[in-house]
């Protein structure tokens, strides 16, 4: 079955410390992976994606993610957390069972709440 | 902002009301999506339109009726809703391969917070 797992409901980190939000996936074929962030009362904002190429992907707001094929993981990282990074983070993978040139279907994880403390 | 707008941002309606949610994308995309986000549940894909044609309808109750009059606009018509339909409704758009440049990325609007009394 195709799925995305975010094993931590919440991650707590002190401001200035590095942060990691974990994501593992299960999909047939090559994975297309995404990270989104959601602030309170807002929609999902795209952070970064991995389609192909370098395993380390850099995105918005200083975030990056590392694709690890052997561990089927795509963890989100930031070297130095800010209080303003506190939000809900979603990992997603394109559903490879489905293919259409006109659109795509994403499978989302349940989300991880990141709390950055001053 | 992402280039996807949704109105209204908040909506309170009774179970017998009829209302509509509106989504507009200014990105030139050719696919649009409706999602439902409920507390403690994963994001649920409701409908997908590609080139103004409905291509996905994920077992959504008939009290939800989508409409896509053109590639920039998407509506969700609501009637005789239930309290369990209270949620954040998100619209998204993406660029399909048809135009020669597929990015696979979906861009989301800010959502409409719906409360059904």
Short mmCIF file of C-alpha atoms in Angstrom, two decimals:
data_model
loop_
_atom_site.label_atom_id
_atom_site.label_comp_id
_atom_site.label_asym_id
_atom_site.label_seq_id
_atom_site.Cartn_x
_atom_site.Cartn_y
_atom_site.Cartn_z
CA UNK A 1 0.00 0.00 0.00
CA UNK A 2 1.15 3.51 -0.72
CA UNK A 3 1.47 5.63 2.37
CA UNK A 4 3.29 8.37 4.23
CA UNK A 5 4.15 8.19 7.91
CA UNK A 6 5.11 11.05 10.16
CA UNK A 7 5.96 9.20 13.36
CA UNK A 8 5.95 12.22 15.66
CA UNK A 9 2.77 14.12 16.46
CA UNK A 10 4.84 16.94 17.93
CA UNK A 11 8.45 18.03 17.91
CA UNK A 12 9.77 20.48 20.47
CA UNK A 13 13.01 22.37 19.91
CA UNK A 14 14.71 25.38 21.42
CA UNK A 15 15.25 28.43 19.26
CA UNK A 16 18.66 28.35 17.62
CA UNK A 17 18.93 24.56 17.77
CA UNK A 18 18.73 22.35 14.70
CA UNK A 19 15.39 20.73 13.96
CA UNK A 20 14.34 17.56 12.22
CA UNK A 21 10.83 16.51 11.28
CA UNK A 22 10.67 12.90 10.18
CA UNK A 23 8.88 11.36 7.24
CA UNK A 24 8.94 7.86 5.79
CA UNK A 25 7.07 6.68 2.75
CA UNK A 26 5.95 3.57 0.96
CA UNK A 27 5.37 3.86 -2.77
CA UNK A 28 6.07 1.76 -5.84
CA UNK A 29 8.48 3.18 -8.36
CA UNK A 30 10.42 6.41 -7.97
CA UNK A 31 8.98 8.64 -5.26
CA UNK A 32 8.02 12.24 -5.80
CA UNK A 33 8.15 13.78 -2.32
CA UNK A 34 6.93 17.07 -0.91
CA UNK A 35 6.94 19.10 2.30
CA UNK A 36 4.27 21.64 3.15
CA UNK A 37 3.81 23.92 6.17
CA UNK A 38 0.53 25.15 7.61
CA UNK A 39 0.28 28.13 9.93
CA UNK A 40 -2.86 28.63 12.05
CA UNK A 41 -5.97 29.41 10.02
CA UNK A 42 -4.02 29.22 6.78
CA UNK A 43 -3.72 26.84 3.87
CA UNK A 44 -0.74 24.62 3.14
CA UNK A 45 2.37 26.39 1.87
CA UNK A 46 4.79 24.52 -0.35
CA UNK A 47 8.30 24.27 1.13
CA UNK A 48 10.27 21.94 -1.12
CA UNK A 49 10.13 18.80 -3.22
CA UNK A 50 12.28 15.92 -4.41
CA UNK A 51 11.68 14.60 -7.91
CA UNK A 52 15.15 13.52 -8.99
CA UNK A 53 18.77 14.60 -8.66
CA UNK A 54 20.65 15.51 -5.48
CA UNK A 55 19.43 13.80 -2.37
CA UNK A 56 19.66 17.04 -0.39
CA UNK A 57 16.94 19.44 -1.45
CA UNK A 58 16.88 23.07 -0.37
CA UNK A 59 13.64 24.96 -0.01
CA UNK A 60 11.99 28.05 1.38
CA UNK A 61 12.76 29.75 4.71
CA UNK A 62 16.07 27.92 5.15
CA UNK A 63 14.54 24.45 5.22
CA UNK A 64 16.08 21.46 3.51
CA UNK A 65 15.24 17.80 3.24
CA UNK A 66 17.30 14.71 2.67
CA UNK A 67 16.03 11.91 0.47
CA UNK A 68 17.26 8.49 1.58
CA UNK A 69 16.15 5.74 -0.76
CA UNK A 70 17.43 2.83 1.31
CA UNK A 71 15.59 4.04 4.39
CA UNK A 72 12.60 5.30 2.38
CA UNK A 73 12.81 8.57 4.29
CA UNK A 74 12.54 12.25 3.48
CA UNK A 75 13.27 14.11 6.70
CA UNK A 76 12.86 17.88 6.90
CA UNK A 77 15.69 19.80 8.53
CA UNK A 78 16.79 23.28 9.45
CA UNK A 79 20.15 24.16 11.00
CA UNK A 80 18.80 26.83 13.36
CA UNK A 81 15.15 26.95 14.39
CA UNK A 82 13.15 30.15 14.78
CA UNK A 83 10.10 30.70 16.96
CA UNK A 84 8.29 31.71 13.77
CA UNK A 85 8.88 28.18 12.40
CA UNK A 86 6.28 26.88 14.85
CA UNK A 87 3.55 25.39 12.68
CA UNK A 88 2.10 22.14 11.36
CA UNK A 89 4.26 20.32 8.81
CA UNK A 90 2.99 17.83 6.25
CA UNK A 91 4.96 15.35 4.18
CA UNK A 92 3.37 14.08 0.96
CA UNK A 93 4.17 11.64 -1.82
CA UNK A 94 2.71 11.42 -5.29
CA UNK A 95 0.47 8.39 -5.67
CA UNK A 96 2.34 6.32 -8.24
CA UNK A 97 -0.58 3.93 -8.78
CA UNK A 98 -2.23 6.73 -10.59
CA UNK A 99 -0.85 8.51 -13.59
CA UNK A 100 -2.28 11.25 -15.67
CA UNK A 101 -0.51 13.97 -17.53
CA UNK A 102 -3.12 16.47 -16.50
CA UNK A 103 -2.94 16.29 -12.72
CA UNK A 104 -1.55 14.27 -9.85
CA UNK A 105 -2.77 12.81 -6.59
CA UNK A 106 -0.84 13.32 -3.38
CA UNK A 107 -0.88 11.13 -0.31
CA UNK A 108 -0.38 13.22 2.82
CA UNK A 109 0.96 12.27 6.20
CA UNK A 110 -1.01 13.12 9.32
CA UNK A 111 1.19 16.11 10.08
CA UNK A 112 3.74 16.99 12.76
CA UNK A 113 3.35 20.00 14.98
CA UNK A 114 6.62 21.82 15.46
CA UNK A 115 6.95 23.98 18.56
CA UNK A 116 10.01 26.18 18.81
CA UNK A 117 10.55 27.64 22.26
CA UNK A 118 12.43 30.88 22.92
CA UNK B 1 0.58 34.56 -1.07
CA UNK B 2 0.41 31.49 -3.28
CA UNK B 3 -1.76 32.87 -6.06
CA UNK B 4 -4.80 30.86 -4.98
CA UNK B 5 -7.61 32.77 -3.25
CA UNK B 6 -10.66 31.44 -1.49
CA UNK B 7 -13.84 33.16 -0.35
CA UNK B 8 -15.34 33.36 2.11
CA UNK B 9 -12.65 32.69 4.69
CA UNK B 10 -15.25 31.78 7.31
CA UNK B 11 -18.78 30.48 6.88
CA UNK B 12 -21.41 29.50 9.40
CA UNK B 13 -24.50 27.81 8.04
CA UNK B 14 -27.49 25.88 9.21
CA UNK B 15 -28.23 22.41 8.00
CA UNK B 16 -30.98 23.62 5.68
CA UNK B 17 -28.98 26.41 4.06
CA UNK B 18 -27.44 26.48 0.61
CA UNK B 19 -24.10 28.18 0.22
CA UNK B 20 -21.13 28.14 -2.13
CA UNK B 21 -17.39 28.27 -1.65
CA UNK B 22 -15.31 29.98 -4.31
CA UNK B 23 -11.72 29.41 -5.35
CA UNK B 24 -9.73 31.37 -7.90
CA UNK B 25 -6.20 30.68 -9.06
CA UNK B 26 -3.99 33.29 -10.75
CA UNK B 27 -1.17 30.89 -11.67
CA UNK B 28 -2.29 29.78 -15.10
CA UNK B 29 -2.69 26.20 -13.90
CA UNK B 30 -4.99 23.70 -15.56
CA UNK B 31 -5.88 21.40 -12.67
CA UNK B 32 -7.80 22.32 -9.52
CA UNK B 33 -8.60 20.35 -6.37
CA UNK B 34 -10.92 20.46 -3.37
CA UNK B 35 -9.69 19.01 -0.08
CA UNK B 36 -11.35 18.64 3.32
CA UNK B 37 -9.24 19.06 6.44
CA UNK B 38 -10.81 17.91 9.68
CA UNK B 39 -9.23 17.91 13.11
CA UNK B 40 -7.26 14.75 13.88
CA UNK B 41 -7.79 13.34 10.37
CA UNK B 42 -5.55 13.25 7.30
CA UNK B 43 -6.20 15.61 4.45
CA UNK B 44 -9.02 14.20 2.29
CA UNK B 45 -9.11 14.74 -1.46
CA UNK B 46 -12.69 15.42 -2.53
CA UNK B 47 -12.69 16.43 -6.19
CA UNK B 48 -10.24 17.05 -9.00
CA UNK B 49 -10.80 19.00 -12.18
CA UNK B 50 -8.39 18.82 -15.09
CA UNK B 51 -8.96 21.14 -18.04
CA UNK B 52 -12.36 21.99 -16.54
CA UNK B 53 -13.47 18.36 -16.56
CA UNK B 54 -14.14 16.51 -13.32
CA UNK B 55 -11.75 13.59 -13.17
CA UNK B 56 -11.97 12.53 -9.52
CA UNK B 57 -14.89 12.21 -7.16
CA UNK B 58 -13.75 10.38 -4.07
CA UNK B 59 -17.02 9.02 -2.71
CA UNK B 60 -18.11 12.45 -1.60
CA UNK B 61 -21.76 12.79 -0.50
CA UNK B 62 -24.05 14.44 -3.02
CA UNK B 63 -24.69 17.34 -0.64
CA UNK B 64 -21.33 18.61 -1.96
CA UNK B 65 -21.50 19.66 -5.60
CA UNK B 66 -18.44 21.04 -7.40
CA UNK B 67 -18.40 23.29 -10.42
CA UNK B 68 -15.52 24.44 -12.61
CA UNK B 69 -16.73 27.02 -15.15
CA UNK B 70 -13.21 27.74 -16.41
CA UNK B 71 -9.62 26.83 -15.59
CA UNK B 72 -9.24 29.70 -13.11
CA UNK B 73 -12.36 29.22 -11.02
CA UNK B 74 -13.67 26.41 -8.87
CA UNK B 75 -16.80 26.33 -6.74
CA UNK B 76 -18.10 23.99 -4.10
CA UNK B 77 -21.87 24.19 -3.71
CA UNK B 78 -23.18 23.10 -0.32
CA UNK B 79 -26.71 22.08 0.64
CA UNK B 80 -28.31 20.30 3.58
CA UNK B 81 -24.99 19.76 5.27
CA UNK B 82 -24.46 17.89 8.53
CA UNK B 83 -22.54 19.08 11.60
CA UNK B 84 -19.80 16.53 10.81
CA UNK B 85 -19.15 18.47 7.60
CA UNK B 86 -17.66 21.27 9.67
CA UNK B 87 -14.02 21.54 8.60
CA UNK B 88 -11.46 23.60 6.74
CA UNK B 89 -12.03 23.32 3.00
CA UNK B 90 -8.93 23.84 0.93
CA UNK B 91 -8.60 24.53 -2.76
CA UNK B 92 -5.40 23.79 -4.66
CA UNK B 93 -4.14 24.05 -8.22
CA UNK B 94 -1.32 22.54 -10.23
CA UNK B 95 0.18 22.67 -13.66
CA UNK B 96 -0.52 19.56 -15.69
CA UNK B 97 1.69 18.00 -18.31
CA UNK B 98 -0.73 18.92 -21.06
CA UNK B 99 0.82 22.35 -21.34
CA UNK B 100 4.31 20.88 -21.57
CA UNK B 101 5.54 21.92 -18.15
CA UNK B 102 4.37 19.77 -15.28
CA UNK B 103 5.69 20.68 -11.88
CA UNK B 104 3.72 18.10 -9.83
CA UNK B 105 3.42 20.70 -7.09
CA UNK B 106 0.01 21.64 -5.77
CA UNK B 107 -0.44 25.21 -4.51
CA UNK B 108 -3.06 25.78 -1.86
CA UNK B 109 -5.39 28.61 -1.00
CA UNK B 110 -5.93 29.82 2.58
CA UNK B 111 -9.07 27.74 3.03
CA UNK B 112 -12.65 28.33 4.12
CA UNK B 113 -13.44 27.47 7.72
CA UNK B 114 -16.96 26.00 7.58
CA UNK B 115 -19.13 25.53 10.63
CA UNK B 116 -22.45 23.71 10.27
CA UNK B 117 -24.89 24.27 13.10
#
